[in-house]
Tab-separated table of C-alpha atoms in Angstrom:
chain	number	residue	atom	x	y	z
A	1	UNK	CA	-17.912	13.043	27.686
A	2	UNK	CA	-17.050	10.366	24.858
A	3	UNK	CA	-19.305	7.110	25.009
A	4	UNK	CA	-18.939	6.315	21.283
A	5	UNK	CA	-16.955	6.687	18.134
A	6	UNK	CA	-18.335	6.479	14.501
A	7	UNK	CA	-16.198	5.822	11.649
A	8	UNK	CA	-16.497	7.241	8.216
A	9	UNK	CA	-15.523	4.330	5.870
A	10	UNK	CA	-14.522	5.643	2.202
A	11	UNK	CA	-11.364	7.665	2.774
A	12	UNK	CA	-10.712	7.101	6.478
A	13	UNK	CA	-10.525	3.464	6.776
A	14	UNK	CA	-9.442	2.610	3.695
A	15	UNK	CA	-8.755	5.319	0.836
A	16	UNK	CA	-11.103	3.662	-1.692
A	17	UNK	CA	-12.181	7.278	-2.916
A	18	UNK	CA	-8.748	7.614	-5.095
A	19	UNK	CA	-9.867	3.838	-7.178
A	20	UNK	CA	-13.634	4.387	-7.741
A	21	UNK	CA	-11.718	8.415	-9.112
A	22	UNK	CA	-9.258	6.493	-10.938
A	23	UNK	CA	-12.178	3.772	-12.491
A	24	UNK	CA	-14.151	6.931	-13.304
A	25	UNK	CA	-10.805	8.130	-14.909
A	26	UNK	CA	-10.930	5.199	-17.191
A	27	UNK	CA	-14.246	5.071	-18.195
A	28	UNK	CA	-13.697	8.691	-19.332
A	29	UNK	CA	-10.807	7.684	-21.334
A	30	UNK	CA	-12.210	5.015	-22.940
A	31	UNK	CA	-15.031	7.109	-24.426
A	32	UNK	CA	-11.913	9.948	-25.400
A	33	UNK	CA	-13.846	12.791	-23.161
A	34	UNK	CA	-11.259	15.110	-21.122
A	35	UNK	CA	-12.114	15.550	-17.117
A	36	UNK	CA	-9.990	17.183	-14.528
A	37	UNK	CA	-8.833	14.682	-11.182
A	38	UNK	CA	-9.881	18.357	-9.563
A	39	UNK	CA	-13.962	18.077	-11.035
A	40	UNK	CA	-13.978	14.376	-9.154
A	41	UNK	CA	-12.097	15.257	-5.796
A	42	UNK	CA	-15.034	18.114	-5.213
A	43	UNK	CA	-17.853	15.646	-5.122
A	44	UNK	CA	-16.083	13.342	-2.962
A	45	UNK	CA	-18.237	11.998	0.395
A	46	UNK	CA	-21.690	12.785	-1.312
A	47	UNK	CA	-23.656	11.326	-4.121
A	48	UNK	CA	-21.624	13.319	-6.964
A	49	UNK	CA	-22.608	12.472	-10.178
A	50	UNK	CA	-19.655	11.979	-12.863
A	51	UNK	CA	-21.972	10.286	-15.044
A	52	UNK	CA	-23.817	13.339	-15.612
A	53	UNK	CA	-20.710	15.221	-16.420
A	54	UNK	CA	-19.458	12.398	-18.659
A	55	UNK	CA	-23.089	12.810	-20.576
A	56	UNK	CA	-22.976	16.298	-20.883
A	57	UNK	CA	-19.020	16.192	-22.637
A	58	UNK	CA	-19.301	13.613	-24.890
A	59	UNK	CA	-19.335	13.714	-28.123
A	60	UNK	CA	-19.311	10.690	-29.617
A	61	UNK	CA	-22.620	8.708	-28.857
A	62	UNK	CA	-22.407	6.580	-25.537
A	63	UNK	CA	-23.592	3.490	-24.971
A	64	UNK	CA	-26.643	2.981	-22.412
A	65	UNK	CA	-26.130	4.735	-18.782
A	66	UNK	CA	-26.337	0.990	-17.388
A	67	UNK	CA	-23.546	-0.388	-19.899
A	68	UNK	CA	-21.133	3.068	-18.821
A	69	UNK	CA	-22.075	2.492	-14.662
A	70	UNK	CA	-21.518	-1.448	-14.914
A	71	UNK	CA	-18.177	-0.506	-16.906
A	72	UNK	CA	-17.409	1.959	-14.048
A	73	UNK	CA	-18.404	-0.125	-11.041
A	74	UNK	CA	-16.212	-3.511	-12.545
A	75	UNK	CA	-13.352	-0.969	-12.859
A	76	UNK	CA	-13.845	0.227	-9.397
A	77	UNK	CA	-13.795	-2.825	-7.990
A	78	UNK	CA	-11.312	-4.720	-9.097
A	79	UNK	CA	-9.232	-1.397	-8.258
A	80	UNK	CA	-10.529	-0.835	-4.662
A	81	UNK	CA	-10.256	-5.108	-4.306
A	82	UNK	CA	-6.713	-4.898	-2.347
A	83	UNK	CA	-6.274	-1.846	-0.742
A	84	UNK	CA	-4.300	-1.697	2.419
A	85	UNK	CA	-5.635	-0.054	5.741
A	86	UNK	CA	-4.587	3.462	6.161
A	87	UNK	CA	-2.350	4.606	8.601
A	88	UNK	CA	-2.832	4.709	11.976
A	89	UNK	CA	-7.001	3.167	11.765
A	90	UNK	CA	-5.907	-0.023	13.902
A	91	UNK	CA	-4.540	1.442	16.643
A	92	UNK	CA	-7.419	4.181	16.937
A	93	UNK	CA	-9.798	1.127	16.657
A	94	UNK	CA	-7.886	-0.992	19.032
A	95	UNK	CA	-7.206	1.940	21.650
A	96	UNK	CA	-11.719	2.461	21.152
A	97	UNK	CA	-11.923	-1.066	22.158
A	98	UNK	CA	-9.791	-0.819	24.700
A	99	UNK	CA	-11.298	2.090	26.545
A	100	UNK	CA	-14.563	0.786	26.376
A	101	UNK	CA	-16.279	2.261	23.853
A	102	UNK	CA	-18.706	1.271	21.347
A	103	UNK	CA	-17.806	1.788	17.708
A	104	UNK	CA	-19.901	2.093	14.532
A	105	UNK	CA	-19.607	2.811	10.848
A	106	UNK	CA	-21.543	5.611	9.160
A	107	UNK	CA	-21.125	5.683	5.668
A	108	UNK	CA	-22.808	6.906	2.353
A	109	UNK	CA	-21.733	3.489	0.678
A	110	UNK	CA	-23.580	0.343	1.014
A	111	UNK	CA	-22.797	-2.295	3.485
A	112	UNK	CA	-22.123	-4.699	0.218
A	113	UNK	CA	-18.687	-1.932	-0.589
A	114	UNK	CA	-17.885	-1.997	3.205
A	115	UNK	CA	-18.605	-4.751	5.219
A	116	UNK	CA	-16.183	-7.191	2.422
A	117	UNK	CA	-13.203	-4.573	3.420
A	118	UNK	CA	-13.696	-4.973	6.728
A	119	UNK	CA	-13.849	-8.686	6.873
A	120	UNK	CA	-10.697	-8.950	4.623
A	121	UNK	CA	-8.391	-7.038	7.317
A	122	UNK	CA	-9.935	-8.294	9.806
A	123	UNK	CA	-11.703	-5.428	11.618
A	124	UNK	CA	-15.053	-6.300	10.961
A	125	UNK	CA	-15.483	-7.763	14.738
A	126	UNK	CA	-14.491	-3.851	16.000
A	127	UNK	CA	-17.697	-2.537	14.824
A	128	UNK	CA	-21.364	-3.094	16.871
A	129	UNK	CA	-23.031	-1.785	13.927
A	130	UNK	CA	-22.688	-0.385	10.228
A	131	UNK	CA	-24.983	2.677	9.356
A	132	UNK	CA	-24.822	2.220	5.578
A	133	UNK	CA	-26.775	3.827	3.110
A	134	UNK	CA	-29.978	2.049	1.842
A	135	UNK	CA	-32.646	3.238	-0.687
A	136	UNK	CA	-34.786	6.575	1.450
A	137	UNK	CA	-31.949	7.304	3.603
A	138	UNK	CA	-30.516	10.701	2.974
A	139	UNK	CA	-26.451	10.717	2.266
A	140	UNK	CA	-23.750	12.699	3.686
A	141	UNK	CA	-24.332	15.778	4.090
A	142	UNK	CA	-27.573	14.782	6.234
A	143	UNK	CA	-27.667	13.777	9.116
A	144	UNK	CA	-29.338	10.647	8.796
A	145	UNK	CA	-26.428	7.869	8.708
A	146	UNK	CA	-24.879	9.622	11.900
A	147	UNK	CA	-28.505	9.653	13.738
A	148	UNK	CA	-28.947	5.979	12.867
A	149	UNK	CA	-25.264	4.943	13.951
A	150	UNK	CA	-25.671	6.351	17.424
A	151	UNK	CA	-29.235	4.875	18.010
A	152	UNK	CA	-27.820	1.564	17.420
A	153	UNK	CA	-25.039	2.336	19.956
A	154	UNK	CA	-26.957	3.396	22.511
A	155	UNK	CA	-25.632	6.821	22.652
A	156	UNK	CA	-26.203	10.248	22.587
A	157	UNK	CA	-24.969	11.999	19.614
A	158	UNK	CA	-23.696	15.036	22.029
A	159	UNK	CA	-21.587	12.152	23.463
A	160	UNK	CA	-20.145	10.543	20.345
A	161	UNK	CA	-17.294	11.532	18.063
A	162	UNK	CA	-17.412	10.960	14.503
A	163	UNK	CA	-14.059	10.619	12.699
A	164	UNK	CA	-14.743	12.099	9.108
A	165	UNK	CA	-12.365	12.553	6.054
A	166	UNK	CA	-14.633	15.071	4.270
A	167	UNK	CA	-16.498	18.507	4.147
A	168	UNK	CA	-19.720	16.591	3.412
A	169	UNK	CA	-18.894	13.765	5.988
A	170	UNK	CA	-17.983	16.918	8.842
A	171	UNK	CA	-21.172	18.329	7.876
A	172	UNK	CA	-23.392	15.750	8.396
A	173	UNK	CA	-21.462	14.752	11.848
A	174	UNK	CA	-21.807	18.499	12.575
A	175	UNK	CA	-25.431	18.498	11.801
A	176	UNK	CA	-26.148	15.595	13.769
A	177	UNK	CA	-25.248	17.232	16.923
A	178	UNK	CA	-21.976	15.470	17.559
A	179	UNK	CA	-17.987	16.173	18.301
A	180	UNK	CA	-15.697	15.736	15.067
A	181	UNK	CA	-12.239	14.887	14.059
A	182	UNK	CA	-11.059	15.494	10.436
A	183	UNK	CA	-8.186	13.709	9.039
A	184	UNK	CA	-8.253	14.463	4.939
A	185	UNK	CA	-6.955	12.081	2.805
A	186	UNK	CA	-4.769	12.915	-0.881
A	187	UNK	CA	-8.174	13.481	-2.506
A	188	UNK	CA	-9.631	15.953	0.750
A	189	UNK	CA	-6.860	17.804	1.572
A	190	UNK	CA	-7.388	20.291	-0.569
A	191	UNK	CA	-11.382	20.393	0.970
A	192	UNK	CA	-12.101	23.048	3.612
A	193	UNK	CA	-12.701	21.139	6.906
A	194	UNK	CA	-12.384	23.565	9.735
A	195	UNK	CA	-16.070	22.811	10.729
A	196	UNK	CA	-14.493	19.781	12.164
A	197	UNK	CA	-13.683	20.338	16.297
A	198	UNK	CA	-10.093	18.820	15.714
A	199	UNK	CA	-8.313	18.435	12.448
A	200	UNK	CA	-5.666	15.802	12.015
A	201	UNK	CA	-2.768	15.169	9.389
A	202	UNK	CA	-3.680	11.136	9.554
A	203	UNK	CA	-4.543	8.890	12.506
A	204	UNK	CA	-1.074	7.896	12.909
A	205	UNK	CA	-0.372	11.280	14.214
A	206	UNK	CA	-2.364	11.610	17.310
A	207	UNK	CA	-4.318	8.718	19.764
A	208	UNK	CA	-7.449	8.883	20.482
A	209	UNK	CA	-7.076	9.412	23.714
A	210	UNK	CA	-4.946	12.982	22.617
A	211	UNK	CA	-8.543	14.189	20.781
A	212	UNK	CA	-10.973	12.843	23.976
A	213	UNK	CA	-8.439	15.252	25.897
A	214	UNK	CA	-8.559	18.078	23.500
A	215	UNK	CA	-12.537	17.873	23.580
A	216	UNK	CA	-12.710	17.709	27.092
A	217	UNK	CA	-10.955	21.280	27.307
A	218	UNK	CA	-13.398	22.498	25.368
A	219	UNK	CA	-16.801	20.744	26.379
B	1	UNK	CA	-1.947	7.307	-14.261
B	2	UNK	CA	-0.279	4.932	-11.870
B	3	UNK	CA	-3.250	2.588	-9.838
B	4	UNK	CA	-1.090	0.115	-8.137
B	5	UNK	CA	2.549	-0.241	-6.940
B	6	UNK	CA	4.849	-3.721	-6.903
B	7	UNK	CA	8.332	-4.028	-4.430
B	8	UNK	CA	11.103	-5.854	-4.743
B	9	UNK	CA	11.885	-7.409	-1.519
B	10	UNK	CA	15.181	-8.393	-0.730
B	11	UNK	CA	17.733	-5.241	-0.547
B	12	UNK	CA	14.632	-2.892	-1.233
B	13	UNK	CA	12.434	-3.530	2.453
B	14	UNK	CA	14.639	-5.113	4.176
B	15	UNK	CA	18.733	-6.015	3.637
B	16	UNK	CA	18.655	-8.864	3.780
B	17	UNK	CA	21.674	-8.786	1.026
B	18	UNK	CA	24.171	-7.378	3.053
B	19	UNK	CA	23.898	-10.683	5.350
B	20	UNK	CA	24.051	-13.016	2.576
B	21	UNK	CA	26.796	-11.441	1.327
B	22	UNK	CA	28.804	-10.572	4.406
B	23	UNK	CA	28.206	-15.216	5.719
B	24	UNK	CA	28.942	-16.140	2.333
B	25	UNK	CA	32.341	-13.753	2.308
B	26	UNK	CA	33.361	-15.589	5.804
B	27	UNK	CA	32.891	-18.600	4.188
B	28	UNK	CA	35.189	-17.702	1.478
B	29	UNK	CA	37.610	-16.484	3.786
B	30	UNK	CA	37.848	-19.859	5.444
B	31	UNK	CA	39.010	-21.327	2.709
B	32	UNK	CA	41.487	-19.072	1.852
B	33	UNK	CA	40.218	-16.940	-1.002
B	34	UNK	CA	37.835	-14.268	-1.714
B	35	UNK	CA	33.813	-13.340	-2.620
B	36	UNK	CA	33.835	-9.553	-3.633
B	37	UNK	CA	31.402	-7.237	-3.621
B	38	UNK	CA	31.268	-7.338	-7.216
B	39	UNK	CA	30.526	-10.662	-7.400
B	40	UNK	CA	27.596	-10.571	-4.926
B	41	UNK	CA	26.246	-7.942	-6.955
B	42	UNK	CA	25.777	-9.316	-10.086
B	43	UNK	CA	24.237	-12.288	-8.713
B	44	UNK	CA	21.540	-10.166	-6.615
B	45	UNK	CA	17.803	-10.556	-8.086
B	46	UNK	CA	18.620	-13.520	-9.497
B	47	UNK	CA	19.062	-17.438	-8.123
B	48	UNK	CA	22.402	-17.809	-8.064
B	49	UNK	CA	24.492	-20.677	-6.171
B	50	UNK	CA	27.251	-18.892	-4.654
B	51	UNK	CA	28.745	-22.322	-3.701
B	52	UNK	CA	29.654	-22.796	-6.920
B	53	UNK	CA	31.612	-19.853	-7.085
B	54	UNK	CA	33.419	-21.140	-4.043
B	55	UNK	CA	34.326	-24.229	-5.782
B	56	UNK	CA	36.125	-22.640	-8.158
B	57	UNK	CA	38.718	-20.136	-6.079
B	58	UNK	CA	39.030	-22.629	-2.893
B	59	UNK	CA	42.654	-22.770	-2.142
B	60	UNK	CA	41.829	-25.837	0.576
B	61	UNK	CA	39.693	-28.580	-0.032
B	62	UNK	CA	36.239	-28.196	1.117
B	63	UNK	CA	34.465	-30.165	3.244
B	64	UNK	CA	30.594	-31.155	1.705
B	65	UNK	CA	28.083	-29.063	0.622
B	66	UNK	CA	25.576	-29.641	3.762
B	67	UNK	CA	28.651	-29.059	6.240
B	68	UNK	CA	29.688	-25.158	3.663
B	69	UNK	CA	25.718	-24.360	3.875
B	70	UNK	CA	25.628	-24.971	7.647
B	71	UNK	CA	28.619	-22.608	8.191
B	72	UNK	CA	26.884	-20.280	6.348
B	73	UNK	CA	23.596	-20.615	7.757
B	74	UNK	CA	24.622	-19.764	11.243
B	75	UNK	CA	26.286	-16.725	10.773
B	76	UNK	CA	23.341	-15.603	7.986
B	77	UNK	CA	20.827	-16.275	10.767
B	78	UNK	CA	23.018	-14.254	13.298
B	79	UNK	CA	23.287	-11.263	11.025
B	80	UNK	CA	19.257	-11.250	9.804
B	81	UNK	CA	18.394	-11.388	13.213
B	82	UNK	CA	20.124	-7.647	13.907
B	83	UNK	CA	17.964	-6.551	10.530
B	84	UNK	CA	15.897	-3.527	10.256
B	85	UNK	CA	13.709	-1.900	7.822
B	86	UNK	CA	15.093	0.422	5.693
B	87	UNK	CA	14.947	3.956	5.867
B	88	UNK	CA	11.614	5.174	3.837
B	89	UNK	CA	9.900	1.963	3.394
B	90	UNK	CA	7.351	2.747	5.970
B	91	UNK	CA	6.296	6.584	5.025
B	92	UNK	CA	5.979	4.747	1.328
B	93	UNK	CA	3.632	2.173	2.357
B	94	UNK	CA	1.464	4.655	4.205
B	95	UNK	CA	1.691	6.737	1.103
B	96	UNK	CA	0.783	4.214	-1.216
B	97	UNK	CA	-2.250	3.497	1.530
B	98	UNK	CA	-2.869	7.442	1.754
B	99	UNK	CA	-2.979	7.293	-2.426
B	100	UNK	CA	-5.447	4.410	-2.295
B	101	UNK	CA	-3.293	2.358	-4.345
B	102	UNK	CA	-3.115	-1.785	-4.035
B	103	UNK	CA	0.556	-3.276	-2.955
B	104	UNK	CA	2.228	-5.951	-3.669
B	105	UNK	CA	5.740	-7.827	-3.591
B	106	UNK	CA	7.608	-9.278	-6.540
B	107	UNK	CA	10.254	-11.315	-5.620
B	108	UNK	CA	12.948	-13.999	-6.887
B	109	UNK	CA	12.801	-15.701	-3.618
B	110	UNK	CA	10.869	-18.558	-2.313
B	111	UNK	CA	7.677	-17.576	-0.736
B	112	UNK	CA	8.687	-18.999	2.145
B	113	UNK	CA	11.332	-16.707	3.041
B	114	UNK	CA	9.193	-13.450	1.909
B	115	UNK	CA	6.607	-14.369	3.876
B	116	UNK	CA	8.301	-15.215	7.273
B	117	UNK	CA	10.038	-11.932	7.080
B	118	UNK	CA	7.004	-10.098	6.432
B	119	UNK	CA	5.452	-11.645	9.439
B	120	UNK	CA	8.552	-11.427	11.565
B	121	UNK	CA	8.315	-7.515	10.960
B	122	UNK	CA	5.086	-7.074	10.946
B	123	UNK	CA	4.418	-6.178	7.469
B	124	UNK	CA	2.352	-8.857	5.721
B	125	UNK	CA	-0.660	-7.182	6.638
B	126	UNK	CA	0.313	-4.294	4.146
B	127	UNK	CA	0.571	-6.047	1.086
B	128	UNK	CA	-2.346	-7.701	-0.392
B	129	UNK	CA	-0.263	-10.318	-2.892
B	130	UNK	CA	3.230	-11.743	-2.637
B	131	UNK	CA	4.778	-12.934	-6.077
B	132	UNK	CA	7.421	-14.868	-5.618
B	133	UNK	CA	9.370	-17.704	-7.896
B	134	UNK	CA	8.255	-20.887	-6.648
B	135	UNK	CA	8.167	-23.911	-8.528
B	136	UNK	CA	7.974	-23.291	-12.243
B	137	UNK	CA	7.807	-19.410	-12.378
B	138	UNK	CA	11.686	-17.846	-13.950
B	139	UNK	CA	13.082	-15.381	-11.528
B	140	UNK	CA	14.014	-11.783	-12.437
B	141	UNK	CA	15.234	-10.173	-15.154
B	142	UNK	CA	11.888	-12.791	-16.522
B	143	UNK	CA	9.507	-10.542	-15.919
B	144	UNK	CA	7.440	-13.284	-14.748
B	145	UNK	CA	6.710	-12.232	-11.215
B	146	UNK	CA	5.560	-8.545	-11.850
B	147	UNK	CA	3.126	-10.078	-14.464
B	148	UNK	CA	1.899	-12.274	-11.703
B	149	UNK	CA	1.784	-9.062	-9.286
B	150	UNK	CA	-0.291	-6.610	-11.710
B	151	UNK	CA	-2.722	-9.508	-12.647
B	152	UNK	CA	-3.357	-10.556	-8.854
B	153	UNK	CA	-4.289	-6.657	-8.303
B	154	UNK	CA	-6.244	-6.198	-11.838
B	155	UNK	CA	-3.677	-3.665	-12.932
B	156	UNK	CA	-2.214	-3.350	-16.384
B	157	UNK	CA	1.287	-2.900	-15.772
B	158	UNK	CA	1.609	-0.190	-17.846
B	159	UNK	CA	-0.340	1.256	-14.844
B	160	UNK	CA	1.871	0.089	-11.852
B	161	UNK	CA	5.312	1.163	-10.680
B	162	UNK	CA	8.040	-1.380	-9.585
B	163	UNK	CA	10.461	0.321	-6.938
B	164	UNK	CA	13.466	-1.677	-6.948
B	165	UNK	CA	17.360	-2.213	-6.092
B	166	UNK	CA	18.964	-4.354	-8.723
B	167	UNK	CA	19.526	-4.524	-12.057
B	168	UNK	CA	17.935	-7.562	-12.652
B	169	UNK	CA	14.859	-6.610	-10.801
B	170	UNK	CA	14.529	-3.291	-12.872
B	171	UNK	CA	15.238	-5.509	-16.043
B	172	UNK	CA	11.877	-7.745	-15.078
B	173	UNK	CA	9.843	-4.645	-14.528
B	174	UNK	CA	10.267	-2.989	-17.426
B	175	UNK	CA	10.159	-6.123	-19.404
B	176	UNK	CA	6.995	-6.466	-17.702
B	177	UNK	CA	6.230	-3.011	-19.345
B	178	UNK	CA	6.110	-0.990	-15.696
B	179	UNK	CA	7.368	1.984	-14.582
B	180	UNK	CA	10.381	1.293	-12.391
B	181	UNK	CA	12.256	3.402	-10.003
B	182	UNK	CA	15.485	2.209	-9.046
B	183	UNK	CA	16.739	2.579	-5.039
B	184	UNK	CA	19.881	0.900	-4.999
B	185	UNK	CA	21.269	-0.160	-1.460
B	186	UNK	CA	24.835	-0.409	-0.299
B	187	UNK	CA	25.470	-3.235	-2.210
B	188	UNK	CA	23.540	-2.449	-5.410
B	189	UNK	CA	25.010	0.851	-5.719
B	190	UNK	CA	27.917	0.078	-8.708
B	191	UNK	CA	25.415	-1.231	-10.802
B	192	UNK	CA	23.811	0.281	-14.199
B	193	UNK	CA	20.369	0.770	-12.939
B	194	UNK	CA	19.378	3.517	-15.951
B	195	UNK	CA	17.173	1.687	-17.437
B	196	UNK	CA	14.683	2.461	-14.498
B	197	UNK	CA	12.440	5.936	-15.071
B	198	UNK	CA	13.639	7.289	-12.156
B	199	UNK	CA	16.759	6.613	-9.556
B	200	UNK	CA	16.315	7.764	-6.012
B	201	UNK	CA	19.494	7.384	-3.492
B	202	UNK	CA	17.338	6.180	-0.867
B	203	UNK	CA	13.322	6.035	-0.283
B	204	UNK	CA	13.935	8.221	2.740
B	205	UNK	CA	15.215	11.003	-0.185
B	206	UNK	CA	11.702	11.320	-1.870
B	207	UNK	CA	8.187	10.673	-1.515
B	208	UNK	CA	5.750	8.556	-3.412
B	209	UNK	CA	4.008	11.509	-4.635
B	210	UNK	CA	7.739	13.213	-5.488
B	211	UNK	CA	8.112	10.075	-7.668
B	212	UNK	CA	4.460	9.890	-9.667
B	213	UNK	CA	4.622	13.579	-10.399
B	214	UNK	CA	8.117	12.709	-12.473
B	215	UNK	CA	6.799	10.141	-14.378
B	216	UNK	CA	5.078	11.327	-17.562
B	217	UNK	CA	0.947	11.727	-17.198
């Protein structure tokens, strides 16, 4: 039985994976060193480094890691600034709320690089809590964000579905003990996902109420 | 590498030409002489007073300009009121959200009219910036309001891609220095709209992705 859904942010809500790519993109071309989009996409929903990659191709000298991350993070956010809501996330909230259920974020970002998206479209009042990542919290693919999202709903995680966009994100919702739906993005599509219980093209191809049923079968 | 992507508005989300001209053509016909479709076309993406046009071929004298207008008016009003979206606009706005790129609208317009359409059909919620020719700002071919669009979404415009229907509109964007592809509607279909980087028949005929992967890396 569904009490509860949890939200991955980057790449399900909004696809904010493809600009913080892109500002990494940049920063590479500004310091002339060649990187694949391919390298990128694979470290998607986990704390991938392409610093470290950046570091280890250069070959001109760089300038300090904190001048080449603030150059990267400005980029990045004047990029992910006005990105629309993707397809089919505001009915699956709206039909959540509807039916009752409590609804959380669990995300390897910080609350600072989700809560402002939230509040600009307006969904920010959908969600009872936002498990974001702070300093001694293990990312995606542990456990941890899911754990804390569903303690702060109430719920058991055996109860709760997490709606994930990646392999680390399935993991972790996977490892936490609860039901998953993947819907991959441009950037995960190429990702292997079938840990997930359900897999979905985007949202705005199936209700919620379609997966609950699905899940039900099984259960 | 394409990070953000600018529409046209009128004739490209919604046709909202094909009213215009079809009210103003009645009007022409009430006084005994003609508005063709070439003559629409040339005007479109620009401000253009089709009154004046009428001015010049009336065969009867016309009553004032309020009383014309009002004529006009109604049966523009009846006409928008039976628009829809066109075919392909959707799937590219989801694409464009799928992509994780910003949207916004440049138009010749007033903001005024943008904006209540965009509300009336549910759409404003999908673009984060409308740039529209208010006040001082030149409409197209000035490339004024696709400057305005790229800077309001921190894009270079060499970065962005206009999708447009007019010639004048594919004029501003690449005097803005975007990439452009060119969608001509029913009414924008005789004009010379090569100087775009790509021509589609119709949004519904390609994808957004179909479209990036043409333009050179």
């Amino acid at each position: 039985m569904i009490r509860a859904v949890v939200f991955d942010f980057d790449g399900l809500i909004l696809e904010t994976e493809g600009p913080w790519m892109r500002a990494w993109m940049h920063v590479f071309e500004h310091f002339g060193v060649e990187v694949d989009e391919l390298e990128l996409i694979a470290g998607v929903g986990t704390h991938f480094d392409a610093y470290e990659v950046l570091v280890a191709r250069a070959t001109t000298p760089l300038p300090s890691e904190r001048e080449v991350r603030d150059m990267w993070r400005a980029r990045g956010g004047e990029l992910s600034a006005h990105l629309p809501v993707l397809p089919g996330v505001e009915q699956w909230l709206a039909d959540a709320a509807g039916a009752g259920l409590p609804i959380a974020i669990a995300s390897s970002s910080q609350e600072t690089s989700v809560a402002p998206h939230l509040e600009r479209h307006n969904l920010r009042g959908y969600f009872s809590h936002l498990a974001c990542w702070v300093e001694g919290v293990a990312p995606k693919p542990a456990p941890d964000l899911y754990l804390i999202a569903c303690a702060a709903l109430g719920v058991s995680p055996a109860d709760a579905l997490a709606i994930e966009d990646s392999a680390n994100g399935v993991a972790a919702a996977k490892a936490a003990g609860m039901w998953c739906v993947a819907v991959p993005n441009q950037l995960t599509r190429q990702l292997d996902l079938s840990a997930a219980d359900v897999q979905l093209d985007s949202l705005a191809h199936a209700t919620l109420a379609d997966v609950i049923a699905t899940i039900r079968e099984r259960a | 590498m394409i990070e953000a992507v600018v529409f046209d508005f009128d004739g490209l989300i919604l046709d909202t030409e094909m009213p215009s001209f079809v009210s103003w053509a009645e009007v022409f016909k009430l006084y005994d002489c003609e508005l063709t479709e070439d003559d629409h076309a040339l005007t479109i993406g620009a401000q253009f007073e089709r009154i004046d046009i009428l001015k010049q071929r009336a065969r009867r004298p016309l009553p004032p300009d309020d009383e014309l207008r009002a004529i006009k008016k109604q049966r523009h009003d009846e006409l928008l009121a039976d628009m829809e979206i066109l075919p392909g606009v959707i799937a590219w706005l989801d694409d464009v959200g799928r992509r994780g790129l910003p949207v916004a609208i440049a138009s010749s317009s007033p903001s005024s009219w943008v904006t209540e359409l965009l509300d009336r059909f549910e759409l404003a919620p999908r673009f984060a910036h409308v740039a529209c020719c208010d006040g001082d700002r030149p409409p197209k071919p000035a490339p004024d309001c696709y400057i305005a669009a790229c800077d309001a979404l921190a894009v270079a415009p060499q970065h962005a891609l206009a999708v447009e229907d007019s010639a004048n509109g594919v004029a501003a964007a690449k005097a803005a220095g975007m990439w452009c592809v060119a969608v001509p509607n029913a009414l924008t279909r005789r004009l010379d709209l090569s100087a775009a980087d790509v021509q589609l028949e119709s949004l519904a005929h390609a994808s957004l992705d179909d479209v990036i992967a043409q333009l050179p890396r």
